[in-house]
Tab-separated table of C-alpha atoms and ligand atoms in Angstrom:
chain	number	residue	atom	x	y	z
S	1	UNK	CA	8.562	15.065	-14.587
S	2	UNK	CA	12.554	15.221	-13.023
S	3	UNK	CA	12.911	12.731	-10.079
S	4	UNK	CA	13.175	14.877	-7.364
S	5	UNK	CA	9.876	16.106	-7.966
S	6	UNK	CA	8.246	12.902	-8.650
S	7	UNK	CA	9.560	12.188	-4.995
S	8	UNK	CA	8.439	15.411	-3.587
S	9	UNK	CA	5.026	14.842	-5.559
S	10	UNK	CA	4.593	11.363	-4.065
S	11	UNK	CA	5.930	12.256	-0.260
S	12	UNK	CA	3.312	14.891	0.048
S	13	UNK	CA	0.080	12.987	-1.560
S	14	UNK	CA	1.453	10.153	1.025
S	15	UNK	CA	1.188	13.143	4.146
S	16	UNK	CA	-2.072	13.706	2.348
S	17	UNK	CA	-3.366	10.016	2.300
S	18	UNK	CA	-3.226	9.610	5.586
S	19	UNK	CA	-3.775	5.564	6.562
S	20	UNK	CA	-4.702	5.105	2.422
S	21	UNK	CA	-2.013	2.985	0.926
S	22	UNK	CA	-0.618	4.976	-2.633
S	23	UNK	CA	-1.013	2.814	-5.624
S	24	UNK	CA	0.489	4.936	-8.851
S	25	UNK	CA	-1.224	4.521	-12.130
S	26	UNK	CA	1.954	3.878	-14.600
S	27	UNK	CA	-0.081	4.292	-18.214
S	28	UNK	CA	2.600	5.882	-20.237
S	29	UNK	CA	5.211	5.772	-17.943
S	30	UNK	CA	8.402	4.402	-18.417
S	31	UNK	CA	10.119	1.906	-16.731
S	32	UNK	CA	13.157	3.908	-14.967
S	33	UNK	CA	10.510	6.192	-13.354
S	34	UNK	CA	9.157	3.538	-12.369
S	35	UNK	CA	11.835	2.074	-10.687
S	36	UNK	CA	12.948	4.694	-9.144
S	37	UNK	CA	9.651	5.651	-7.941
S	38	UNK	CA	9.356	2.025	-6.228
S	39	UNK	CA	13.065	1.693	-4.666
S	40	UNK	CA	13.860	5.477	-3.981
S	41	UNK	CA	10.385	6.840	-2.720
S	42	UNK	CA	9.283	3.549	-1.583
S	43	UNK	CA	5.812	3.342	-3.539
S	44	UNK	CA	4.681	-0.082	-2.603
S	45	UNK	CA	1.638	-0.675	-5.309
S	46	UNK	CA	1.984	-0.179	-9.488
S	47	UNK	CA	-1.036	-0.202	-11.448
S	48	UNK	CA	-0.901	-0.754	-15.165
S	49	UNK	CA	-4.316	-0.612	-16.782
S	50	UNK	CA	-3.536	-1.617	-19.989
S	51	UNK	CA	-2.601	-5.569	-20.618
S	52	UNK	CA	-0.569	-4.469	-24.230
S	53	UNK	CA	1.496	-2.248	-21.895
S	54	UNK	CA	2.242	-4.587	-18.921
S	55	UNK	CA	3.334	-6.982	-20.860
S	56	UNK	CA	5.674	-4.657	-22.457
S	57	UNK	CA	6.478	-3.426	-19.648
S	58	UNK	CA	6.704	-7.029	-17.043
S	59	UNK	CA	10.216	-8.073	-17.699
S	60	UNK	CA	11.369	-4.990	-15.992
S	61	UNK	CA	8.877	-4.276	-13.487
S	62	UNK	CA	8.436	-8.087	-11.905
S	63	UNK	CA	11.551	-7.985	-10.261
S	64	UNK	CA	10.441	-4.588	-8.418
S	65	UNK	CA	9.931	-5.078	-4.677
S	66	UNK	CA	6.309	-4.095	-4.901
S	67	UNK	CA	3.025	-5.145	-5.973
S	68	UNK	CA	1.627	-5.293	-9.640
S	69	UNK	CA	-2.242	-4.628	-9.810
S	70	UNK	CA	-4.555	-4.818	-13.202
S	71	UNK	CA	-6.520	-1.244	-12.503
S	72	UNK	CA	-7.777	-0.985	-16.210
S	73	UNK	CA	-10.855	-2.556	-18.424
S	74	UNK	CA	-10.104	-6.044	-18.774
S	75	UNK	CA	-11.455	-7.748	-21.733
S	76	UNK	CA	-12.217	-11.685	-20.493
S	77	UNK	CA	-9.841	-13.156	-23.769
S	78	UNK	CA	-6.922	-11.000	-22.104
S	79	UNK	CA	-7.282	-12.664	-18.605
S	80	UNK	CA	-5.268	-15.578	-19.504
S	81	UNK	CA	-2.346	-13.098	-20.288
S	82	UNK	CA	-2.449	-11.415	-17.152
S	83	UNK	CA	-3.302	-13.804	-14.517
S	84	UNK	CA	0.124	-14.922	-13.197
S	85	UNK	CA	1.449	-11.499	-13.554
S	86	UNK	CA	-0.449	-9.231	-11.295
S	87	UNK	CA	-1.419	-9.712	-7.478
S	88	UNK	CA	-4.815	-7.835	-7.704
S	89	UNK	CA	-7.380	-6.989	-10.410
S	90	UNK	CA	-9.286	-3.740	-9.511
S	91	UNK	CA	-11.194	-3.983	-12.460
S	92	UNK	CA	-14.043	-6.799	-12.319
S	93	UNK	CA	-17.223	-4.796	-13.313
S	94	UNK	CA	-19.130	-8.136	-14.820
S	95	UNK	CA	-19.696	-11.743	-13.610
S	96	UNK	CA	-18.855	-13.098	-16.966
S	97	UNK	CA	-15.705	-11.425	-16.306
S	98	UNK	CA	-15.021	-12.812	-12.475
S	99	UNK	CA	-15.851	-16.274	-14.648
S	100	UNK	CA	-13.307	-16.244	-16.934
S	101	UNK	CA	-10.726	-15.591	-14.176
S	102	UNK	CA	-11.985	-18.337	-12.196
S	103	UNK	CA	-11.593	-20.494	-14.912
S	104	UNK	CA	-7.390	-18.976	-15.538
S	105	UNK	CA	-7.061	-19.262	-11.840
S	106	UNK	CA	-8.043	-22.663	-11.293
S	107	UNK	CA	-5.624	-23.773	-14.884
S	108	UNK	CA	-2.543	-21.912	-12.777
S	109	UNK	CA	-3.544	-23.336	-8.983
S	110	UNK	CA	-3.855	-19.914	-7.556
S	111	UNK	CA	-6.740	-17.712	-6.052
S	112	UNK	CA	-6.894	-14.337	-7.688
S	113	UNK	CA	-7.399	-11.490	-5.310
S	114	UNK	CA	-9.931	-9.073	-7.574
S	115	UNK	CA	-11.705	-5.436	-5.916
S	116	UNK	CA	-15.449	-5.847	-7.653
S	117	UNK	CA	-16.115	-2.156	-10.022
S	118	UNK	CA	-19.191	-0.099	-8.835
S	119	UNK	CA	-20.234	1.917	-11.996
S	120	UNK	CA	-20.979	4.677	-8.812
S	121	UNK	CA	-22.227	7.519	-11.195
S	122	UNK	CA	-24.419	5.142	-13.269
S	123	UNK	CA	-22.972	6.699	-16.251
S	124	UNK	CA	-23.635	5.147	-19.829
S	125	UNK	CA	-20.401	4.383	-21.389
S	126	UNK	CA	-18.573	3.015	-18.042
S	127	UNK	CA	-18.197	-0.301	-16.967
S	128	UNK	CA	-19.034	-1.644	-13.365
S	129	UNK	CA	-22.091	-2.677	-11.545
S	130	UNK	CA	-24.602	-0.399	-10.696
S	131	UNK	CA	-25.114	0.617	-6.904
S	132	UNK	CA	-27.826	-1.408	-6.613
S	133	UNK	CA	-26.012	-4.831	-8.437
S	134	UNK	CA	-23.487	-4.825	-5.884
S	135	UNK	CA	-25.002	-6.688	-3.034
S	136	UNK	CA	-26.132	-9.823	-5.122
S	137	UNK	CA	-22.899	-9.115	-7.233
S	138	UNK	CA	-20.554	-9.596	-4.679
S	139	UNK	CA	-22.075	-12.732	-3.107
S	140	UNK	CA	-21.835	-14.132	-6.087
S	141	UNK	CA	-18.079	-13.561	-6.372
S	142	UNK	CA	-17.926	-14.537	-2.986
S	143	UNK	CA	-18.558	-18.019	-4.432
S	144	UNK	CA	-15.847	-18.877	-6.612
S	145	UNK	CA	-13.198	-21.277	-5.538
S	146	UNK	CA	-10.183	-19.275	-6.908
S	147	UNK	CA	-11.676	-15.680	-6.464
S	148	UNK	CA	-11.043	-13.547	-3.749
S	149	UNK	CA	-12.603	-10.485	-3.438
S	150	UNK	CA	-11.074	-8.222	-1.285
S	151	UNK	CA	-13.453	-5.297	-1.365
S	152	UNK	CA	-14.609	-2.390	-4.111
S	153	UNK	CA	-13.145	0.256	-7.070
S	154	UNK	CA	-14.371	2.785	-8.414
S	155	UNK	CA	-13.964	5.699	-10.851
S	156	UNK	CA	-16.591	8.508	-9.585
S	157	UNK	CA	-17.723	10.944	-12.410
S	158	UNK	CA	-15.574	13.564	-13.666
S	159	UNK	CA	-16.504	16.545	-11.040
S	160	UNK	CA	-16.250	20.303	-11.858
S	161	UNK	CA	-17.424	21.166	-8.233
S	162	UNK	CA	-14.785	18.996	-6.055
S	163	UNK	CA	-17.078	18.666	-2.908
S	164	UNK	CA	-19.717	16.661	-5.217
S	165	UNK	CA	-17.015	13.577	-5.233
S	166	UNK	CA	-18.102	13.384	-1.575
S	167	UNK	CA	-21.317	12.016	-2.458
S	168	UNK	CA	-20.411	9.304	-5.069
S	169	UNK	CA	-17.499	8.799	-2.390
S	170	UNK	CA	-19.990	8.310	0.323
S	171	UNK	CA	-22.362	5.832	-1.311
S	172	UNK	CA	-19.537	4.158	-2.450
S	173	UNK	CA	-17.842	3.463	1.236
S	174	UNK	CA	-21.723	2.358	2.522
S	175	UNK	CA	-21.955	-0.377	-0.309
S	176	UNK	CA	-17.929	-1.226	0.729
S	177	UNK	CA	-19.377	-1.810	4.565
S	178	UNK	CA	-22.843	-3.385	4.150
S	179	UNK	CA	-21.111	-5.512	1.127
S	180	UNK	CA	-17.742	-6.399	1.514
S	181	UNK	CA	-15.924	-5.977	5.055
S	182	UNK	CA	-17.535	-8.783	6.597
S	183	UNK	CA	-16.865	-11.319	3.953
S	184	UNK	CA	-13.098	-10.884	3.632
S	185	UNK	CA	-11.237	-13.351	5.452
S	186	UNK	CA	-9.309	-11.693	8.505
S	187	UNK	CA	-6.431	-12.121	6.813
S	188	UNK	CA	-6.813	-10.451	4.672
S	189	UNK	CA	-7.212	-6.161	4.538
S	190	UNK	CA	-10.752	-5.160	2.874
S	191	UNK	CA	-9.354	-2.837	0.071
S	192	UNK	CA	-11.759	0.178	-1.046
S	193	UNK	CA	-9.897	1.987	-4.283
S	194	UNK	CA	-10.901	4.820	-4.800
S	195	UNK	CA	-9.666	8.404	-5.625
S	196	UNK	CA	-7.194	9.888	-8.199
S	197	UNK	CA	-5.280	12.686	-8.875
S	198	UNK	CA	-8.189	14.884	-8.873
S	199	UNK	CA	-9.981	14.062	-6.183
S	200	UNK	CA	-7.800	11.888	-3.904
S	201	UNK	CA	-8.468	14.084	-0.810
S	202	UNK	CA	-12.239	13.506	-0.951
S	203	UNK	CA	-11.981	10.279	-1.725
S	204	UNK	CA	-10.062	9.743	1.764
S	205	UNK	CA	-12.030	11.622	3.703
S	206	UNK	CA	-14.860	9.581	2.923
S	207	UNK	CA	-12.926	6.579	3.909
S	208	UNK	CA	-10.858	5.022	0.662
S	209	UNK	CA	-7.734	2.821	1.731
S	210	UNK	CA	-6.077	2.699	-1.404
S	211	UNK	CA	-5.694	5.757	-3.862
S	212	UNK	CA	-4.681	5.300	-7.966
S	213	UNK	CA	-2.403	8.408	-8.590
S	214	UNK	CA	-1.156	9.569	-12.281
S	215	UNK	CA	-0.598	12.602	-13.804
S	216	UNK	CA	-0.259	13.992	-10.062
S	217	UNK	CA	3.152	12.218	-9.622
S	218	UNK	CA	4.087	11.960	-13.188
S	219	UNK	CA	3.036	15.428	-14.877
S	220	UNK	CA	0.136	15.332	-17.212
S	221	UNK	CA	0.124	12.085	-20.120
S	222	UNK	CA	0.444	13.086	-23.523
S	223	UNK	CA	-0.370	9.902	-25.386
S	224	UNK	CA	-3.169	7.521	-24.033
G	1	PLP	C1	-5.038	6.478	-15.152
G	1	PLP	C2	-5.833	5.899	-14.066
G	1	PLP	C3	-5.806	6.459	-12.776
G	1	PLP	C4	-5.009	7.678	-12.412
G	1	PLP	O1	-5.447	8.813	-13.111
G	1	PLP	P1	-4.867	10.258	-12.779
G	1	PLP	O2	-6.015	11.156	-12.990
G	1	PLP	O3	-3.761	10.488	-13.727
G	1	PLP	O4	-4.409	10.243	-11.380
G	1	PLP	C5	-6.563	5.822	-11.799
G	1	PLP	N1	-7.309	4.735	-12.059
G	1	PLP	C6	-7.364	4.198	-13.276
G	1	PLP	C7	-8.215	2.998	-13.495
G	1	PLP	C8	-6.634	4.762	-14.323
G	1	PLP	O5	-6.705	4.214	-15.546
């Protein structure tokens, strides 16, 4: 994709978004576009989702006046590479997971900020909790002393039919309010991420804050 239309691309999803904050999932991309997505179209969240990549990638993008997130599967021996590096971790879809960065959080005297994954399909091969783990899920990593949770993720099911996001949307946001809004601190902003390129608009409508946008800013990925 040419700059000028990765700026028109992102100015219009951000009319689109509304009060949603744009996050831009960077698999694949290179570092100039990412740059000059950051300090010419003012993109204020990157989101790498895999750790091989970021740390390719870190020497050039920690110096970039926004913030880096962890948006990908995190495997619990990779934490330790990550953990100083990003701001927020999308990703935490086990509590053997939330452990382990407890455990690198506490070694580098910092509280992680981490969104906790809702598997909100209940599909097979994805990772998350289900629906109905969240609740006792959440308390839990309510309760670890360099955790923060700041709210949900998640990745709805592939949709043919774009109004059936709505509902996976919908169930999502009523987990995000019974669960999560009440237990972030007030200084904090509960963060609900959900919605990409596909299906961004529903996933606003049915109240996401923060969207994860690809291949509708950068053009469609070729490798993985
Ligand atoms: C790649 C990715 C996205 C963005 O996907 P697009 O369909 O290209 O917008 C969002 N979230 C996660 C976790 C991703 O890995």
């Amino acid at each position: 994709m040419e700059y000028p239309e990765i700026k028109k691309r992102i100015d219009l999803i951000r009319k689109e978004a509304g009060q949603a904050e744009l996050l831009l999932a960077t698999k694949t991309v290179d570092c100039e576009r990412i740059e000059y997505a950051v300090k010419e179209c003012g993109v204020k969240y990157i989101g790498e989702n895999r750790v091989q990549e970021l740390l390719e990638k870190y020497d050039r993008l920690k110096d970039l006046p926004c913030e880096l997130h962890f948006i990908g599967t995190l495997q619990k021996n990779k934490v330790k590479y990550i953990i100083d590096k990003v701001s927020l971790i999308h990703s935490v879809g086990s509590l053997s997971l939330c452990e382990e960065i407890e455990r690198q959080a506490e070694k580098h005297g910092i509280i992680m900020n981490v969104l906790c994954e809702v598997n909100i399909g209940q599909e097979e091969n994805k990772s998350g909790f289900l629906p109905d783990e969240v609740p006792e899920a959440y308390e839990k990593m309510c309760g670890f002393p360099h955790v923060r949770p700041l709210g949900l993720m998640t990745m709805a099911p592939v949709c043919q039919n774009k109004s059936d996001y709505l509902k996976y949307f919908t169930k999502t946001y009523r987990l995000f309010i019974d669960n999560c809004i009440k237990k972030v601190d007030n200084r904090y902003r509960p963060i609900l991420s959900m919605g990409m390129s596909d299906s961004y608009r529903e996933a606003v409508q049915c109240g996401s804050t923060m969207i994860r946008i690809g291949s509708a800013v950068f053009g469609q990925r070729t490798t993985k």
